[in-house]
PDB file of C-alpha atoms in Angstrom:
ATOM      1  CA  MET A   1     155.725  81.011 125.920  1.00  0.00           C
ATOM      2  CA  ILE A   2     153.030  81.174 123.267  1.00  0.00           C
ATOM      3  CA  PHE A   3     150.222  83.687 123.862  1.00  0.00           C
ATOM      4  CA  PHE A   4     146.671  83.667 122.582  1.00  0.00           C
ATOM      5  CA  ILE A   5     144.426  86.714 122.959  1.00  0.00           C
ATOM      6  CA  PHE A   6     140.694  86.330 122.576  1.00  0.00           C
ATOM      7  CA  GLY A   7     139.847  89.888 121.585  1.00  0.00           C
ATOM      8  CA  GLY A   8     142.802  91.540 119.883  1.00  0.00           C
ATOM      9  CA  GLY A   9     141.544  95.052 120.514  1.00  0.00           C
ATOM     10  CA  TYR A  10     143.173  98.151 121.989  1.00  0.00           C
ATOM     11  CA  SER A  11     144.601  96.491 125.111  1.00  0.00           C
ATOM     12  CA  GLY A  12     145.497  93.223 123.429  1.00  0.00           C
ATOM     13  CA  ARG A  13     147.399  94.943 120.646  1.00  0.00           C
ATOM     14  CA  ALA A  14     149.312  97.042 123.185  1.00  0.00           C
ATOM     15  CA  PHE A  15     150.445  93.896 124.985  1.00  0.00           C
ATOM     16  CA  ALA A  16     151.387  92.022 121.825  1.00  0.00           C
ATOM     17  CA  ALA A  17     153.464  94.942 120.559  1.00  0.00           C
ATOM     18  CA  LYS A  18     155.606  94.800 123.713  1.00  0.00           C
ATOM     19  CA  THR A  19     156.421  91.087 123.814  1.00  0.00           C
ATOM     20  CA  SER A  20     158.925  89.074 121.804  1.00  0.00           C
ATOM     21  CA  TYR A  21     156.958  85.854 122.206  1.00  0.00           C
ATOM     22  CA  PRO A  22     154.577  84.490 119.551  1.00  0.00           C
ATOM     23  CA  VAL A  23     151.083  85.958 119.894  1.00  0.00           C
ATOM     24  CA  TYR A  24     147.876  84.820 118.241  1.00  0.00           C
ATOM     25  CA  GLY A  25     144.741  86.913 118.509  1.00  0.00           C
ATOM     26  CA  THR A  26     141.149  87.088 117.360  1.00  0.00           C
ATOM     27  CA  THR A  27     139.022  89.786 115.821  1.00  0.00           C
ATOM     28  CA  ARG A  28     135.393  89.921 114.717  1.00  0.00           C
ATOM     29  CA  ASN A  29     136.310  91.838 111.585  1.00  0.00           C
ATOM     30  CA  PRO A  30     138.710  90.515 108.925  1.00  0.00           C
ATOM     31  CA  GLN A  31     139.430  94.116 107.940  1.00  0.00           C
ATOM     32  CA  GLN A  32     141.313  94.390 111.260  1.00  0.00           C
ATOM     33  CA  PHE A  33     143.809  91.686 110.289  1.00  0.00           C
ATOM     34  CA  SER A  34     146.357  94.247 109.081  1.00  0.00           C
ATOM     35  CA  ASN A  35     146.168  96.192 112.363  1.00  0.00           C
ATOM     36  CA  LEU A  36     146.717  93.017 114.368  1.00  0.00           C
ATOM     37  CA  LYS A  37     149.706  92.061 112.235  1.00  0.00           C
ATOM     38  CA  LYS A  38     151.264  95.500 112.834  1.00  0.00           C
ATOM     39  CA  SER A  39     151.086  94.749 116.572  1.00  0.00           C
ATOM     40  CA  ASN A  40     152.837  91.366 116.326  1.00  0.00           C
ATOM     41  CA  ILE A  41     149.559  89.384 116.373  1.00  0.00           C
ATOM     42  CA  ARG A  42     148.837  86.485 114.052  1.00  0.00           C
ATOM     43  CA  PRO A  43     145.131  87.078 113.408  1.00  0.00           C
ATOM     44  CA  LEU A  44     142.165  84.721 113.415  1.00  0.00           C
ATOM     45  CA  LEU A  45     138.495  85.442 112.821  1.00  0.00           C
ATOM     46  CA  PHE A  46     136.240  84.721 115.814  1.00  0.00           C
ATOM     47  CA  HIS A  47     132.681  85.975 115.530  1.00  0.00           C
ATOM     48  CA  ASN A  48     129.433  84.008 115.733  1.00  0.00           C
ATOM     49  CA  ASN A  49     129.477  81.413 112.955  1.00  0.00           C
ATOM     50  CA  GLN A  50     132.485  82.981 111.241  1.00  0.00           C
ATOM     51  CA  LEU A  51     135.080  80.687 112.728  1.00  0.00           C
ATOM     52  CA  ASP A  52     137.749  78.388 111.359  1.00  0.00           C
ATOM     53  CA  GLN A  53     137.550  75.769 114.107  1.00  0.00           C
ATOM     54  CA  SER A  54     140.276  73.528 112.717  1.00  0.00           C
ATOM     55  CA  SER A  55     142.855  76.339 112.657  1.00  0.00           C
ATOM     56  CA  LEU A  56     141.729  77.698 116.031  1.00  0.00           C
ATOM     57  CA  PHE A  57     141.833  74.324 117.772  1.00  0.00           C
ATOM     58  CA  ALA A  58     145.235  73.490 116.305  1.00  0.00           C
ATOM     59  CA  ILE A  59     146.631  76.714 117.758  1.00  0.00           C
ATOM     60  CA  LEU A  60     144.894  76.308 121.126  1.00  0.00           C
ATOM     61  CA  GLU A  61     146.613  72.942 121.553  1.00  0.00           C
ATOM     62  CA  ARG A  62     149.997  74.717 121.414  1.00  0.00           C
ATOM     63  CA  ILE A  63     149.473  77.846 123.494  1.00  0.00           C
ATOM     64  CA  THR A  64     150.819  78.273 127.020  1.00  0.00           C
ATOM     65  CA  HIS A  65     149.282  81.622 128.016  1.00  0.00           C
ATOM     66  CA  LEU A  66     145.715  82.766 127.388  1.00  0.00           C
ATOM     67  CA  ILE A  67     144.348  86.330 127.638  1.00  0.00           C
ATOM     68  CA  ILE A  68     140.595  86.911 127.477  1.00  0.00           C
ATOM     69  CA  SER A  69     139.730  90.450 126.442  1.00  0.00           C
ATOM     70  CA  ILE A  70     136.241  89.777 125.075  1.00  0.00           C
ATOM     71  CA  PRO A  71     133.160  91.280 126.760  1.00  0.00           C
ATOM     72  CA  PRO A  72     130.063  89.169 127.452  1.00  0.00           C
ATOM     73  CA  SER A  73     128.309  88.045 124.274  1.00  0.00           C
ATOM     74  CA  THR A  74     124.848  89.168 123.171  1.00  0.00           C
ATOM     75  CA  ASN A  75     123.342  86.385 125.273  1.00  0.00           C
ATOM     76  CA  GLN A  76     125.372  87.676 128.239  1.00  0.00           C
ATOM     77  CA  GLU A  77     127.715  84.695 128.380  1.00  0.00           C
ATOM     78  CA  ASP A  78     131.446  84.298 127.858  1.00  0.00           C
ATOM     79  CA  PRO A  79     132.048  83.344 124.212  1.00  0.00           C
ATOM     80  CA  VAL A  80     135.307  81.558 125.043  1.00  0.00           C
ATOM     81  CA  LEU A  81     133.823  79.290 127.697  1.00  0.00           C
ATOM     82  CA  GLU A  82     130.976  78.558 125.276  1.00  0.00           C
ATOM     83  CA  LEU A  83     133.391  77.456 122.554  1.00  0.00           C
ATOM     84  CA  PRO A  84     132.873  73.740 121.754  1.00  0.00           C
ATOM     85  CA  GLN A  85     135.776  71.509 122.805  1.00  0.00           C
ATOM     86  CA  PHE A  86     137.658  74.465 124.317  1.00  0.00           C
ATOM     87  CA  GLN A  87     138.510  72.567 127.486  1.00  0.00           C
ATOM     88  CA  LYS A  88     139.802  69.569 125.533  1.00  0.00           C
ATOM     89  CA  ARG A  89     142.085  71.684 123.354  1.00  0.00           C
ATOM     90  CA  ILE A  90     144.130  73.574 125.940  1.00  0.00           C
ATOM     91  CA  GLN A  91     146.391  70.711 126.924  1.00  0.00           C
ATOM     92  CA  ASN A  92     149.530  72.861 127.252  1.00  0.00           C
ATOM     93  CA  LEU A  93     147.925  75.900 128.874  1.00  0.00           C
ATOM     94  CA  GLN A  94     149.871  77.185 131.891  1.00  0.00           C
ATOM     95  CA  TRP A  95     148.205  80.515 132.735  1.00  0.00           C
ATOM     96  CA  ILE A  96     145.003  82.477 132.084  1.00  0.00           C
ATOM     97  CA  CYS A  97     144.365  86.219 132.356  1.00  0.00           C
ATOM     98  CA  TYR A  98     140.796  87.540 132.296  1.00  0.00           C
ATOM     99  CA  LEU A  99     140.389  91.278 131.707  1.00  0.00           C
ATOM    100  CA  SER A 100     137.427  92.570 133.713  1.00  0.00           C
ATOM    101  CA  THR A 101     136.460  96.038 134.961  1.00  0.00           C
ATOM    102  CA  VAL A 102     136.492  98.073 138.180  1.00  0.00           C
ATOM    103  CA  GLY A 103     132.883  98.809 137.262  1.00  0.00           C
ATOM    104  CA  VAL A 104     131.913  95.650 139.151  1.00  0.00           C
ATOM    105  CA  TYR A 105     132.314  97.569 142.437  1.00  0.00           C
ATOM    106  CA  GLY A 106     129.453  99.921 141.609  1.00  0.00           C
ATOM    107  CA  ASN A 107     128.906 103.020 143.715  1.00  0.00           C
ATOM    108  CA  HIS A 108     130.804 103.513 146.992  1.00  0.00           C
ATOM    109  CA  ASN A 109     130.058 107.228 147.386  1.00  0.00           C
ATOM    110  CA  GLY A 110     133.633 108.268 146.708  1.00  0.00           C
ATOM    111  CA  HIS A 111     135.215 105.932 149.273  1.00  0.00           C
ATOM    112  CA  TRP A 112     138.216 103.726 148.612  1.00  0.00           C
ATOM    113  CA  VAL A 113     137.698 100.160 147.399  1.00  0.00           C
ATOM    114  CA  ASP A 114     140.069  97.241 146.960  1.00  0.00           C
ATOM    115  CA  GLU A 115     139.732  93.641 145.807  1.00  0.00           C
ATOM    116  CA  ARG A 116     138.023  92.682 149.083  1.00  0.00           C
ATOM    117  CA  SER A 117     135.303  95.321 148.739  1.00  0.00           C
ATOM    118  CA  ILE A 118     131.688  94.399 148.076  1.00  0.00           C
ATOM    119  CA  CYS A 119     130.680  94.497 144.418  1.00  0.00           C
ATOM    120  CA  ARG A 120     127.633  96.767 144.503  1.00  0.00           C
ATOM    121  CA  THR A 121     126.985  97.318 140.823  1.00  0.00           C
ATOM    122  CA  THR A 122     123.342  97.557 139.813  1.00  0.00           C
ATOM    123  CA  SER A 123     124.137  97.277 136.099  1.00  0.00           C
ATOM    124  CA  PRO A 124     122.999  93.960 134.566  1.00  0.00           C
ATOM    125  CA  TYR A 125     126.011  94.058 132.252  1.00  0.00           C
ATOM    126  CA  LYS A 126     128.497  94.512 135.099  1.00  0.00           C
ATOM    127  CA  LYS A 127     126.723  91.880 137.188  1.00  0.00           C
ATOM    128  CA  LYS A 128     127.320  89.528 134.280  1.00  0.00           C
ATOM    129  CA  ARG A 129     131.007  90.467 134.439  1.00  0.00           C
ATOM    130  CA  ILE A 130     131.065  89.239 138.049  1.00  0.00           C
ATOM    131  CA  ASP A 131     129.322  86.039 136.997  1.00  0.00           C
ATOM    132  CA  ILE A 132     131.880  85.429 134.247  1.00  0.00           C
ATOM    133  CA  GLU A 133     134.765  86.151 136.638  1.00  0.00           C
ATOM    134  CA  ASN A 134     133.364  83.405 138.880  1.00  0.00           C
ATOM    135  CA  LYS A 135     133.009  81.012 135.948  1.00  0.00           C
ATOM    136  CA  TRP A 136     136.657  81.513 135.053  1.00  0.00           C
ATOM    137  CA  LEU A 137     137.623  80.969 138.688  1.00  0.00           C
ATOM    138  CA  LEU A 138     135.698  77.684 138.643  1.00  0.00           C
ATOM    139  CA  PHE A 139     137.305  76.715 135.327  1.00  0.00           C
ATOM    140  CA  SER A 140     140.747  77.511 136.732  1.00  0.00           C
ATOM    141  CA  LYS A 141     140.182  75.414 139.842  1.00  0.00           C
ATOM    142  CA  LYS A 142     138.651  72.498 137.939  1.00  0.00           C
ATOM    143  CA  ASN A 143     141.517  72.346 135.443  1.00  0.00           C
ATOM    144  CA  ASN A 144     144.296  73.363 137.842  1.00  0.00           C
ATOM    145  CA  ILE A 145     145.389  76.288 135.659  1.00  0.00           C
ATOM    146  CA  PRO A 146     146.580  79.531 137.338  1.00  0.00           C
ATOM    147  CA  LEU A 147     144.222  82.460 136.738  1.00  0.00           C
ATOM    148  CA  ALA A 148     144.752  86.196 137.143  1.00  0.00           C
ATOM    149  CA  ILE A 149     141.777  88.548 136.918  1.00  0.00           C
ATOM    150  CA  LEU A 150     142.627  92.153 136.078  1.00  0.00           C
ATOM    151  CA  ARG A 151     139.908  94.667 136.903  1.00  0.00           C
ATOM    152  CA  LEU A 152     140.688  97.589 134.632  1.00  0.00           C
ATOM    153  CA  ALA A 153     139.898 101.255 135.230  1.00  0.00           C
ATOM    154  CA  GLY A 154     139.031 103.637 132.379  1.00  0.00           C
ATOM    155  CA  ILE A 155     141.539 103.026 129.604  1.00  0.00           C
ATOM    156  CA  TYR A 156     143.395 105.799 127.794  1.00  0.00           C
ATOM    157  CA  GLY A 157     146.465 106.083 125.610  1.00  0.00           C
ATOM    158  CA  PRO A 158     147.403 106.979 122.030  1.00  0.00           C
ATOM    159  CA  GLY A 159     144.254 107.765 120.070  1.00  0.00           C
ATOM    160  CA  ARG A 160     142.056 107.652 123.175  1.00  0.00           C
ATOM    161  CA  ASN A 161     142.674 110.609 125.442  1.00  0.00           C
ATOM    162  CA  ALA A 162     141.772 114.158 126.409  1.00  0.00           C
ATOM    163  CA  PHE A 163     143.925 115.654 123.635  1.00  0.00           C
ATOM    164  CA  VAL A 164     141.891 113.860 120.982  1.00  0.00           C
ATOM    165  CA  LYS A 165     138.635 114.973 122.594  1.00  0.00           C
ATOM    166  CA  LEU A 166     139.800 118.578 122.729  1.00  0.00           C
ATOM    167  CA  ARG A 167     141.111 118.550 119.155  1.00  0.00           C
ATOM    168  CA  THR A 168     137.852 117.065 117.826  1.00  0.00           C
ATOM    169  CA  LYS A 169     135.678 119.400 119.945  1.00  0.00           C
ATOM    170  CA  LYS A 170     134.215 116.433 121.847  1.00  0.00           C
ATOM    171  CA  ALA A 171     135.589 117.364 125.269  1.00  0.00           C
ATOM    172  CA  HIS A 172     133.094 118.472 127.920  1.00  0.00           C
ATOM    173  CA  LEU A 173     133.812 119.937 131.329  1.00  0.00           C
ATOM    174  CA  ILE A 174     131.050 118.191 133.281  1.00  0.00           C
ATOM    175  CA  ILE A 175     130.998 119.280 136.920  1.00  0.00           C
ATOM    176  CA  LYS A 176     129.489 116.920 139.483  1.00  0.00           C
ATOM    177  CA  GLU A 177     130.496 117.694 143.045  1.00  0.00           C
ATOM    178  CA  GLY A 178     132.682 115.002 144.590  1.00  0.00           C
ATOM    179  CA  GLN A 179     132.780 112.855 141.454  1.00  0.00           C
ATOM    180  CA  VAL A 180     136.024 111.060 140.647  1.00  0.00           C
ATOM    181  CA  PHE A 181     137.017 108.482 138.072  1.00  0.00           C
ATOM    182  CA  ASN A 182     139.851 105.986 137.976  1.00  0.00           C
ATOM    183  CA  ARG A 183     141.996 105.475 134.881  1.00  0.00           C
ATOM    184  CA  ILE A 184     144.872 103.427 133.504  1.00  0.00           C
ATOM    185  CA  HIS A 185     147.213 103.996 130.566  1.00  0.00           C
ATOM    186  CA  VAL A 186     147.122 101.170 128.026  1.00  0.00           C
ATOM    187  CA  ALA A 187     150.900 100.769 128.330  1.00  0.00           C
ATOM    188  CA  ASP A 188     150.385  99.784 131.965  1.00  0.00           C
ATOM    189  CA  ILE A 189     147.826  97.176 130.954  1.00  0.00           C
ATOM    190  CA  ALA A 190     150.446  95.683 128.666  1.00  0.00           C
ATOM    191  CA  GLY A 191     153.088  95.959 131.375  1.00  0.00           C
ATOM    192  CA  ALA A 192     150.945  94.394 134.084  1.00  0.00           C
ATOM    193  CA  ILE A 193     149.951  91.444 131.901  1.00  0.00           C
ATOM    194  CA  LYS A 194     153.597  90.839 131.025  1.00  0.00           C
ATOM    195  CA  HIS A 195     154.584  91.043 134.701  1.00  0.00           C
ATOM    196  CA  LEU A 196     151.890  88.619 135.853  1.00  0.00           C
ATOM    197  CA  ALA A 197     152.362  86.224 132.926  1.00  0.00           C
ATOM    198  CA  HIS A 198     156.046  85.663 133.612  1.00  0.00           C
ATOM    199  CA  LYS A 199     155.229  84.779 137.221  1.00  0.00           C
ATOM    200  CA  LYS A 200     152.080  82.808 136.309  1.00  0.00           C
ATOM    201  CA  GLN A 201     150.497  84.881 139.042  1.00  0.00           C
ATOM    202  CA  ILE A 202     147.190  83.890 140.639  1.00  0.00           C
ATOM    203  CA  GLY A 203     144.671  86.385 142.031  1.00  0.00           C
ATOM    204  CA  THR A 204     142.360  89.293 141.371  1.00  0.00           C
ATOM    205  CA  PHE A 205     144.019  92.673 140.885  1.00  0.00           C
ATOM    206  CA  ASN A 206     142.719  96.186 140.370  1.00  0.00           C
ATOM    207  CA  LEU A 207     144.661  97.951 137.631  1.00  0.00           C
ATOM    208  CA  CYS A 208     144.472 101.730 137.859  1.00  0.00           C
ATOM    209  CA  ASP A 209     146.863 104.579 138.530  1.00  0.00           C
ATOM    210  CA  ASN A 210     147.544 106.188 141.909  1.00  0.00           C
ATOM    211  CA  GLN A 211     145.310 109.193 141.424  1.00  0.00           C
ATOM    212  CA  PRO A 212     141.518 108.980 141.204  1.00  0.00           C
ATOM    213  CA  ALA A 213     140.533 112.427 139.963  1.00  0.00           C
ATOM    214  CA  PRO A 214     137.577 114.516 138.792  1.00  0.00           C
ATOM    215  CA  PRO A 215     137.199 114.157 135.010  1.00  0.00           C
ATOM    216  CA  GLN A 216     137.261 117.925 134.481  1.00  0.00           C
ATOM    217  CA  ASN A 217     140.777 118.081 135.948  1.00  0.00           C
ATOM    218  CA  VAL A 218     142.092 115.806 133.217  1.00  0.00           C
ATOM    219  CA  ILE A 219     140.538 117.908 130.445  1.00  0.00           C
ATOM    220  CA  THR A 220     141.840 121.138 131.982  1.00  0.00           C
ATOM    221  CA  PHE A 221     145.378 119.763 132.343  1.00  0.00           C
ATOM    222  CA  ALA A 222     145.404 118.541 128.742  1.00  0.00           C
ATOM    223  CA  ALA A 223     144.190 121.941 127.531  1.00  0.00           C
ATOM    224  CA  GLN A 224     147.041 123.633 129.412  1.00  0.00           C
ATOM    225  CA  LEU A 225     149.581 121.392 127.681  1.00  0.00           C
ATOM    226  CA  MET A 226     148.015 122.210 124.322  1.00  0.00           C
ATOM    227  CA  GLY A 227     148.036 125.925 125.102  1.00  0.00           C
ATOM    228  CA  ILE A 228     144.294 126.297 124.566  1.00  0.00           C
ATOM    229  CA  LYS A 229     141.330 127.234 126.713  1.00  0.00           C
ATOM    230  CA  PRO A 230     139.309 124.354 128.133  1.00  0.00           C
ATOM    231  CA  PRO A 231     135.622 124.162 127.207  1.00  0.00           C
ATOM    232  CA  PRO A 232     133.131 125.921 129.497  1.00  0.00           C
ATOM    233  CA  GLU A 233     131.987 124.194 132.657  1.00  0.00           C
ATOM    234  CA  ILE A 234     128.602 122.469 132.523  1.00  0.00           C
ATOM    235  CA  PRO A 235     126.781 121.379 135.700  1.00  0.00           C
ATOM    236  CA  PHE A 236     125.993 117.671 135.575  1.00  0.00           C
ATOM    237  CA  GLU A 237     122.292 118.360 136.036  1.00  0.00           C
ATOM    238  CA  LYS A 238     122.248 120.486 132.858  1.00  0.00           C
ATOM    239  CA  ALA A 239     124.540 118.322 130.731  1.00  0.00           C
ATOM    240  CA  ASN A 240     123.028 116.691 127.666  1.00  0.00           C
ATOM    241  CA  LEU A 241     124.657 113.285 128.050  1.00  0.00           C
ATOM    242  CA  ASP A 242     123.845 110.057 126.258  1.00  0.00           C
ATOM    243  CA  PRO A 243     122.580 107.226 128.513  1.00  0.00           C
ATOM    244  CA  ILE A 244     125.877 105.323 128.511  1.00  0.00           C
ATOM    245  CA  THR A 245     127.958 108.356 129.525  1.00  0.00           C
ATOM    246  CA  LYS A 246     125.391 109.364 132.112  1.00  0.00           C
ATOM    247  CA  SER A 247     125.495 105.894 133.651  1.00  0.00           C
ATOM    248  CA  PHE A 248     129.207 106.283 134.439  1.00  0.00           C
ATOM    249  CA  TYR A 249     128.383 109.151 136.795  1.00  0.00           C
ATOM    250  CA  LYS A 250     126.146 106.895 138.902  1.00  0.00           C
ATOM    251  CA  ASP A 251     129.221 105.206 140.353  1.00  0.00           C
ATOM    252  CA  ASN A 252     131.712 107.117 142.468  1.00  0.00           C
ATOM    253  CA  LYS A 253     134.675 105.347 144.035  1.00  0.00           C
ATOM    254  CA  ARG A 254     138.406 105.537 144.547  1.00  0.00           C
ATOM    255  CA  VAL A 255     140.030 102.287 143.461  1.00  0.00           C
ATOM    256  CA  SER A 256     143.181 101.084 145.213  1.00  0.00           C
ATOM    257  CA  ASN A 257     145.978  99.465 143.200  1.00  0.00           C
ATOM    258  CA  ALA A 258     147.942  98.450 146.315  1.00  0.00           C
ATOM    259  CA  SER A 259     147.646  94.732 145.602  1.00  0.00           C
ATOM    260  CA  ILE A 260     149.354  94.719 142.211  1.00  0.00           C
ATOM    261  CA  ILE A 261     151.985  97.183 143.465  1.00  0.00           C
ATOM    262  CA  ARG A 262     152.779  94.810 146.353  1.00  0.00           C
ATOM    263  CA  ASN A 263     153.069  92.060 143.759  1.00  0.00           C
ATOM    264  CA  GLY A 264     156.013  93.929 142.262  1.00  0.00           C
ATOM    265  CA  TYR A 265     154.550  95.800 139.325  1.00  0.00           C
ATOM    266  CA  ASN A 266     155.795  99.379 138.912  1.00  0.00           C
ATOM    267  CA  LEU A 267     153.443 101.670 137.030  1.00  0.00           C
ATOM    268  CA  LEU A 268     154.855 103.385 133.974  1.00  0.00           C
ATOM    269  CA  TYR A 269     152.337 106.198 134.458  1.00  0.00           C
ATOM    270  CA  PRO A 270     151.324 106.533 138.141  1.00  0.00           C
ATOM    271  CA  ASN A 271     149.116 109.553 137.390  1.00  0.00           C
ATOM    272  CA  TYR A 272     147.465 111.246 134.430  1.00  0.00           C
ATOM    273  CA  GLN A 273     149.743 114.299 134.631  1.00  0.00           C
ATOM    274  CA  GLN A 274     152.869 112.258 133.902  1.00  0.00           C
ATOM    275  CA  ALA A 275     151.134 110.291 131.166  1.00  0.00           C
ATOM    276  CA  LEU A 276     149.655 113.278 129.360  1.00  0.00           C
ATOM    277  CA  THR A 277     152.870 115.281 129.635  1.00  0.00           C
ATOM    278  CA  ASN A 278     154.851 112.425 128.112  1.00  0.00           C
ATOM    279  CA  MET A 279     152.286 111.832 125.370  1.00  0.00           C
ATOM    280  CA  TRP A 280     152.138 115.503 124.419  1.00  0.00           C
ATOM    281  CA  HIS A 281     155.866 116.207 124.361  1.00  0.00           C
ATOM    282  CA  SER A 282     156.647 112.962 122.512  1.00  0.00           C
ATOM    283  CA  ASN A 283     153.792 113.630 120.069  1.00  0.00           C
ATOM    284  CA  GLN A 284     152.398 110.161 120.752  1.00  0.00           C
ATOM    285  CA  TRP A 285     148.791 110.942 121.428  1.00  0.00           C
TER     286      TRP A 285
END
């Protein structure tokens, strides 16, 4: 197997670091080349007009597994599908994985959702995610290449977690009655991709842990592990939140991961308590 990751960011690097197969990956910033190399990724520049097409196309002709971890472009399209000659260059491609978001479901008033649930998002950006999912489904069918779509919950892991927020004084205990969020440790993103890739699995899968939970519970638990007091509670109505953060509280749902569990994937971190405890005691946060 030869992997190519469009978007060698946090999730892509986590996957590459856990596989023994060759991995190529893109970044928009050449200053990130060293970080990609540390994660077992052979880096390429892919950003607007900054693109070495000859090198990219030569590699695409060899790859067997493709992971797309790039958000919609500034014109709200998929930059990979817009790449000239992309379809002609993937002659040996055997499997595609598109990383999407559980945000496509929108608000379900705290009820459970699965892959069959209606996507109710009102966000133009998340609607575009649905549109791009459908374009990849069409591409997969047209070219007879297996496609897995992973709808990811809120991602956390080393460098991105409640400990960091508490240590940097950026943690807030926002209280909104009934509000829950879904989350997934980055190691489980890597693990799920590896699991699906080896099986060349087809389908759409939610990827989240077993425990949708109020965000304040996560902060409080992390503070207990650190042996410090959590920040004071702030009612949502009185919280001074930036527009992006505030928008997350518009959607309230409990996302089921039953489909990918039935497929045979076993979560490394089935809940935030196990993950945070392991991260804290191993000093890998």
